[in-house]
CSV table of C-alpha atoms in Angstrom, one decimal:
chain,number,residue,atom,x,y,z
A,766,MET,CA,0.0,0.0,0.0
A,767,LYS,CA,1.2,3.5,-0.7
A,768,ILE,CA,1.0,5.8,2.4
A,769,ALA,CA,1.5,9.5,2.8
A,770,LEU,CA,2.4,10.9,6.2
A,771,ILE,CA,1.0,14.3,7.3
A,772,GLY,CA,3.0,15.4,10.3
A,773,TYR,CA,6.5,14.1,10.9
A,774,GLY,CA,7.0,14.4,14.6
A,775,LYS,CA,7.7,11.5,17.0
A,776,MET,CA,4.3,9.9,16.1
A,777,GLY,CA,4.9,10.3,12.4
A,778,LYS,CA,8.3,8.7,12.6
A,779,GLU,CA,6.9,5.7,14.6
A,780,ILE,CA,4.1,5.2,12.1
A,781,GLU,CA,6.7,5.3,9.3
A,782,ARG,CA,8.7,2.6,11.0
A,783,ILE,CA,5.8,0.3,11.5
A,784,ALA,CA,4.3,0.9,8.1
A,785,LEU,CA,7.6,0.0,6.4
A,786,ASN,CA,7.9,-3.1,8.6
A,787,ARG,CA,4.5,-4.2,7.4
A,788,GLY,CA,5.6,-3.9,3.8
A,789,HIS,CA,4.0,-0.6,2.9
A,790,GLU,CA,5.6,2.2,0.9
A,791,ILE,CA,5.9,5.8,2.2
A,792,VAL,CA,5.4,7.9,-1.0
A,793,CYS,CA,5.2,11.4,0.6
A,794,ILE,CA,6.0,13.1,3.9
A,795,ILE,CA,4.4,16.5,4.5
A,796,ASP,CA,5.4,18.7,7.4
A,797,LEU,CA,5.5,22.4,8.2
A,798,ASN,CA,8.2,23.3,5.7
A,799,ASN,CA,6.7,21.6,2.5
A,800,GLN,CA,3.0,22.3,2.5
A,801,GLN,CA,3.1,22.7,-1.3
A,802,ASP,CA,3.6,18.9,-1.6
A,803,PHE,CA,-0.1,18.4,-1.0
A,804,GLU,CA,-0.4,19.2,-4.7
A,805,SER,CA,2.4,16.9,-5.7
A,806,GLU,CA,2.0,13.7,-7.8
A,807,ALA,CA,3.6,11.7,-5.1
A,808,PHE,CA,0.9,12.8,-2.6
A,809,ARG,CA,-1.8,12.1,-5.1
A,810,SER,CA,-0.5,8.6,-5.6
A,811,ALA,CA,-1.1,7.6,-2.0
A,812,ASP,CA,-3.8,5.1,-1.2
A,813,VAL,CA,-4.2,6.7,2.2
A,814,ALA,CA,-2.7,9.6,4.1
A,815,ILE,CA,-2.1,9.2,7.9
A,816,GLU,CA,-2.4,12.5,9.7
A,817,PHE,CA,-1.2,13.3,13.2
A,818,THR,CA,-0.8,17.0,13.8
A,819,ASN,CA,-2.6,19.4,16.1
A,820,PRO,CA,-6.1,21.1,16.5
A,821,MET,CA,-5.0,24.3,14.6
A,822,VAL,CA,-4.1,22.6,11.3
A,823,ALA,CA,-6.0,19.2,11.2
A,824,TYR,CA,-9.1,20.5,9.4
A,825,SER,CA,-7.0,22.3,6.8
A,826,ASN,CA,-5.0,19.1,6.2
A,827,TYR,CA,-8.1,17.1,5.7
A,828,MET,CA,-9.4,19.6,3.1
A,829,LYS,CA,-6.1,19.6,1.2
A,830,ALA,CA,-6.0,15.8,1.2
A,831,PHE,CA,-9.6,15.6,0.0
A,832,ALA,CA,-8.9,18.1,-2.8
A,833,ALA,CA,-6.1,15.8,-3.9
A,834,GLY,CA,-8.4,12.8,-3.9
A,835,VAL,CA,-6.6,11.1,-1.0
A,836,LYS,CA,-8.3,9.2,1.8
A,837,VAL,CA,-7.3,10.2,5.4
A,838,VAL,CA,-6.7,8.4,8.6
A,839,SER,CA,-6.3,10.9,11.5
A,840,GLY,CA,-5.7,10.9,15.2
A,841,SER,CA,-5.7,14.7,15.6
A,842,THR,CA,-8.1,15.9,18.2
A,843,GLY,CA,-9.5,19.3,19.2
A,844,TRP,CA,-11.1,20.2,15.8
A,845,MET,CA,-14.4,18.3,16.1
A,846,ASP,CA,-16.5,21.0,17.8
A,847,GLU,CA,-15.9,23.5,15.1
A,848,HIS,CA,-15.7,21.3,12.0
A,849,GLY,CA,-17.1,17.9,12.9
A,850,GLU,CA,-20.5,18.1,11.2
A,851,GLU,CA,-19.0,19.6,8.0
A,852,ILE,CA,-16.4,16.8,7.7
A,853,LYS,CA,-19.0,14.1,8.4
A,854,GLN,CA,-21.2,15.6,5.7
A,855,LEU,CA,-18.4,15.6,3.2
A,856,CYS,CA,-17.8,11.9,3.9
A,857,SER,CA,-21.5,10.8,3.9
A,858,THR,CA,-22.6,12.7,0.8
A,859,GLY,CA,-19.5,14.2,-0.7
A,860,GLY,CA,-17.6,11.1,-1.5
A,861,LYS,CA,-14.7,11.8,0.8
A,862,THR,CA,-13.2,9.4,3.3
A,863,LEU,CA,-11.9,10.0,6.8
A,864,PHE,CA,-11.1,7.4,9.4
A,865,TRP,CA,-10.9,9.3,12.7
A,866,ALA,CA,-10.2,8.1,16.2
A,867,SER,CA,-9.3,10.0,19.3
A,868,ASN,CA,-6.9,7.2,20.1
A,869,PHE,CA,-5.6,4.4,17.9
A,870,SER,CA,-4.0,2.3,20.7
A,871,LEU,CA,-5.2,-1.3,20.5
A,872,GLY,CA,-5.1,-1.3,24.3
A,873,VAL,CA,-7.4,1.7,24.4
A,874,VAL,CA,-9.8,-0.1,22.1
A,875,ILE,CA,-10.1,-2.9,24.6
A,876,PHE,CA,-10.2,-0.5,27.5
A,877,SER,CA,-13.1,1.4,25.8
A,878,ALA,CA,-15.1,-1.8,25.5
A,879,VAL,CA,-14.5,-2.7,29.1
A,880,ASN,CA,-15.4,0.9,30.1
A,881,LYS,CA,-18.8,0.6,28.4
A,882,HIS,CA,-19.5,-2.8,29.8
A,883,LEU,CA,-18.6,-1.6,33.3
A,884,ALA,CA,-20.9,1.4,33.0
A,885,LYS,CA,-23.8,-0.9,32.0
A,886,ILE,CA,-23.2,-2.9,35.2
A,887,MET,CA,-22.9,0.2,37.4
A,888,ASN,CA,-26.1,1.6,36.0
A,889,GLN,CA,-27.8,-0.8,38.4
A,890,PHE,CA,-25.8,0.5,41.4
A,891,PRO,CA,-26.7,4.2,42.0
A,892,ALA,CA,-24.6,4.3,45.3
A,893,TYR,CA,-21.5,4.6,43.1
A,894,ASP,CA,-20.5,8.0,41.7
A,895,VAL,CA,-18.2,8.1,38.7
A,896,THR,CA,-15.3,10.4,38.0
A,897,MET,CA,-12.5,10.4,35.3
A,898,SER,CA,-9.0,11.6,35.1
A,899,GLU,CA,-6.4,11.8,32.3
A,900,THR,CA,-2.7,12.7,32.4
A,901,HIS,CA,-0.6,13.6,29.4
A,902,HIS,CA,2.7,15.3,28.5
A,903,ILE,CA,3.0,19.0,28.8
A,904,HIS,CA,3.0,19.5,25.0
A,905,LYS,CA,-0.6,18.3,24.6
A,906,LEU,CA,-2.7,21.3,23.5
A,907,ASP,CA,-6.3,20.1,24.2
A,908,ALA,CA,-7.8,19.2,27.6
A,909,PRO,CA,-9.6,17.0,28.3
A,910,SER,CA,-8.0,14.7,25.8
A,911,GLY,CA,-10.0,13.4,22.9
A,912,THR,CA,-9.6,9.9,24.4
A,913,ALA,CA,-11.1,11.1,27.7
A,914,ILE,CA,-14.0,12.6,25.9
A,915,THR,CA,-14.6,9.4,23.9
A,916,LEU,CA,-14.4,7.3,27.1
A,917,ALA,CA,-16.8,9.8,28.9
A,918,GLU,CA,-19.3,9.4,26.0
A,919,GLY,CA,-19.1,5.6,26.5
A,920,VAL,CA,-20.0,6.1,30.1
A,921,LEU,CA,-22.9,8.5,29.4
A,922,GLU,CA,-24.4,6.1,26.8
A,923,ASN,CA,-24.7,3.5,29.5
A,924,LEU,CA,-25.2,5.3,32.8
A,925,ASP,CA,-28.6,6.9,33.1
A,926,ARG,CA,-27.7,9.1,36.1
A,927,LYS,CA,-25.1,11.1,34.1
A,928,SER,CA,-26.2,13.4,31.3
A,929,HIS,CA,-23.0,15.2,30.3
A,930,TRP,CA,-19.3,15.6,31.1
A,931,VAL,CA,-17.7,18.7,32.5
A,932,LYS,CA,-14.1,19.9,32.9
A,933,GLU,CA,-12.8,19.4,36.5
A,934,ASP,CA,-15.3,19.5,39.3
A,935,ALA,CA,-19.0,18.6,38.9
A,936,GLN,CA,-21.6,21.1,40.2
A,937,GLN,CA,-24.6,18.9,39.6
A,938,ALA,CA,-25.3,15.2,40.3
A,939,ASP,CA,-25.8,14.4,36.6
A,940,GLU,CA,-22.4,15.7,35.6
A,941,LEU,CA,-19.4,13.5,34.9
A,942,PRO,CA,-16.2,15.4,35.8
A,943,ILE,CA,-13.0,14.9,33.9
A,944,HIS,CA,-9.8,16.0,35.6
A,945,SER,CA,-6.9,16.8,33.3
A,946,ILE,CA,-3.2,16.8,34.3
A,947,ARG,CA,-0.3,17.9,32.1
A,948,GLU,CA,3.1,16.9,33.3
A,949,GLY,CA,6.4,15.6,32.0
A,950,GLU,CA,6.5,13.4,29.0
A,951,VAL,CA,3.6,11.1,29.9
A,952,PHE,CA,2.2,9.2,26.9
A,953,GLY,CA,-1.3,9.0,28.3
A,954,ILE,CA,-3.0,7.7,31.4
A,955,HIS,CA,-6.8,7.4,31.6
A,956,THR,CA,-8.7,6.3,34.7
A,957,ILE,CA,-12.4,5.8,35.3
A,958,ARG,CA,-13.3,5.5,39.0
A,959,TYR,CA,-16.6,4.5,40.7
A,960,ASP,CA,-16.8,5.5,44.4
A,961,SER,CA,-19.3,4.6,47.1
A,962,GLU,CA,-19.2,4.9,50.9
A,963,ALA,CA,-18.2,1.2,51.1
A,964,ASP,CA,-15.5,0.9,48.4
A,965,SER,CA,-14.3,2.1,45.0
A,966,ILE,CA,-13.8,0.4,41.6
A,967,SER,CA,-11.4,1.8,39.1
A,968,ILE,CA,-10.0,0.9,35.7
A,969,THR,CA,-6.9,2.4,34.1
A,970,HIS,CA,-5.1,2.4,30.8
A,971,ASP,CA,-1.5,3.5,31.0
A,972,ALA,CA,0.4,3.9,27.6
A,973,LYS,CA,4.1,3.0,27.9
A,974,ASN,CA,5.1,4.3,24.4
A,975,ARG,CA,3.8,5.3,21.0
A,976,LYS,CA,3.9,1.8,19.5
A,977,GLY,CA,0.3,0.8,20.2
A,978,PHE,CA,-0.9,4.1,18.8
A,979,ALA,CA,1.2,3.8,15.6
A,980,LEU,CA,0.2,0.2,14.9
A,981,GLY,CA,-3.5,1.0,15.3
A,982,ALA,CA,-3.1,3.9,12.8
A,983,VAL,CA,-1.5,1.6,10.2
A,984,LEU,CA,-4.1,-1.1,10.7
A,985,ALA,CA,-6.8,1.6,10.2
A,986,ALA,CA,-5.0,2.7,7.0
A,987,GLU,CA,-5.0,-0.9,5.7
A,988,TYR,CA,-8.8,-1.0,6.4
A,989,THR,CA,-9.6,2.4,5.0
A,990,ALA,CA,-7.9,1.8,1.6
A,991,GLY,CA,-10.8,-0.2,0.5
A,992,LYS,CA,-13.6,1.8,2.2
A,993,GLN,CA,-15.5,5.1,1.8
A,994,GLY,CA,-17.2,7.4,4.3
A,995,TYR,CA,-16.7,8.6,7.8
A,996,LEU,CA,-15.1,5.7,9.7
A,997,GLY,CA,-13.9,4.9,13.2
A,998,MET,CA,-12.6,2.2,15.5
A,999,SER,CA,-16.1,0.6,15.8
A,1000,ASP,CA,-15.9,-0.2,12.1
A,1001,LEU,CA,-12.5,-1.8,12.5
A,1002,PHE,CA,-13.3,-3.7,15.7
A,1003,SER,CA,-16.8,-5.0,15.7
A,1004,PHE,CA,-16.7,-5.9,19.5
A,1005,LEU,CA,-17.0,-2.2,20.2
A,1006,ASN,CA,-20.6,-2.3,19.0
A,1007,GLU,CA,-21.6,-5.1,21.3
């Protein structure tokens, strides 16, 4: 498969390494200093572009890739509130393709399924209140993390006593608080905790490095090459729909 990379930081380099090991070809690498290459023949030849940048440029990158007729796999977060509906519309009726996930880690995929299942069980036990926390490196621009928001949505879908998430401390009983910590070079720690007067139950995912994220992104690219529309991890892993 021919892959283009958009963003060539630490994540982009890890994706490159794994893609090459899986027998793929990197036909184009676009970073800050060569934006003109979105219009190059090399970029247009890509089966899929894998995009990991930041909230300020992700949307623009999608539009440039779409204009070049290239499908996109992206893990950039922080753009959804402003541009989410437009991008979904372009994919559903405009013939474009974006596979987006707030987190491509295979461990997080499993963790997300466990999180939903636990919330279904805890829906029967109102004595337990639920909180979330997420810790990331100091360079991460958005808070809460996209992964934390996705996990919170998994709780809200299955826990009737919570209606929406909030940053930091909850003021109302139906609010799910997400506490964000930025320190050091942490790859990502997400914890969901249920507390009662008697005891507490918590589940945690702690990323050790970027390998799980990069492998998931390459697997998504392999899947996306033959698909069309707005795609996500629940398309790639059917057990997320159970």
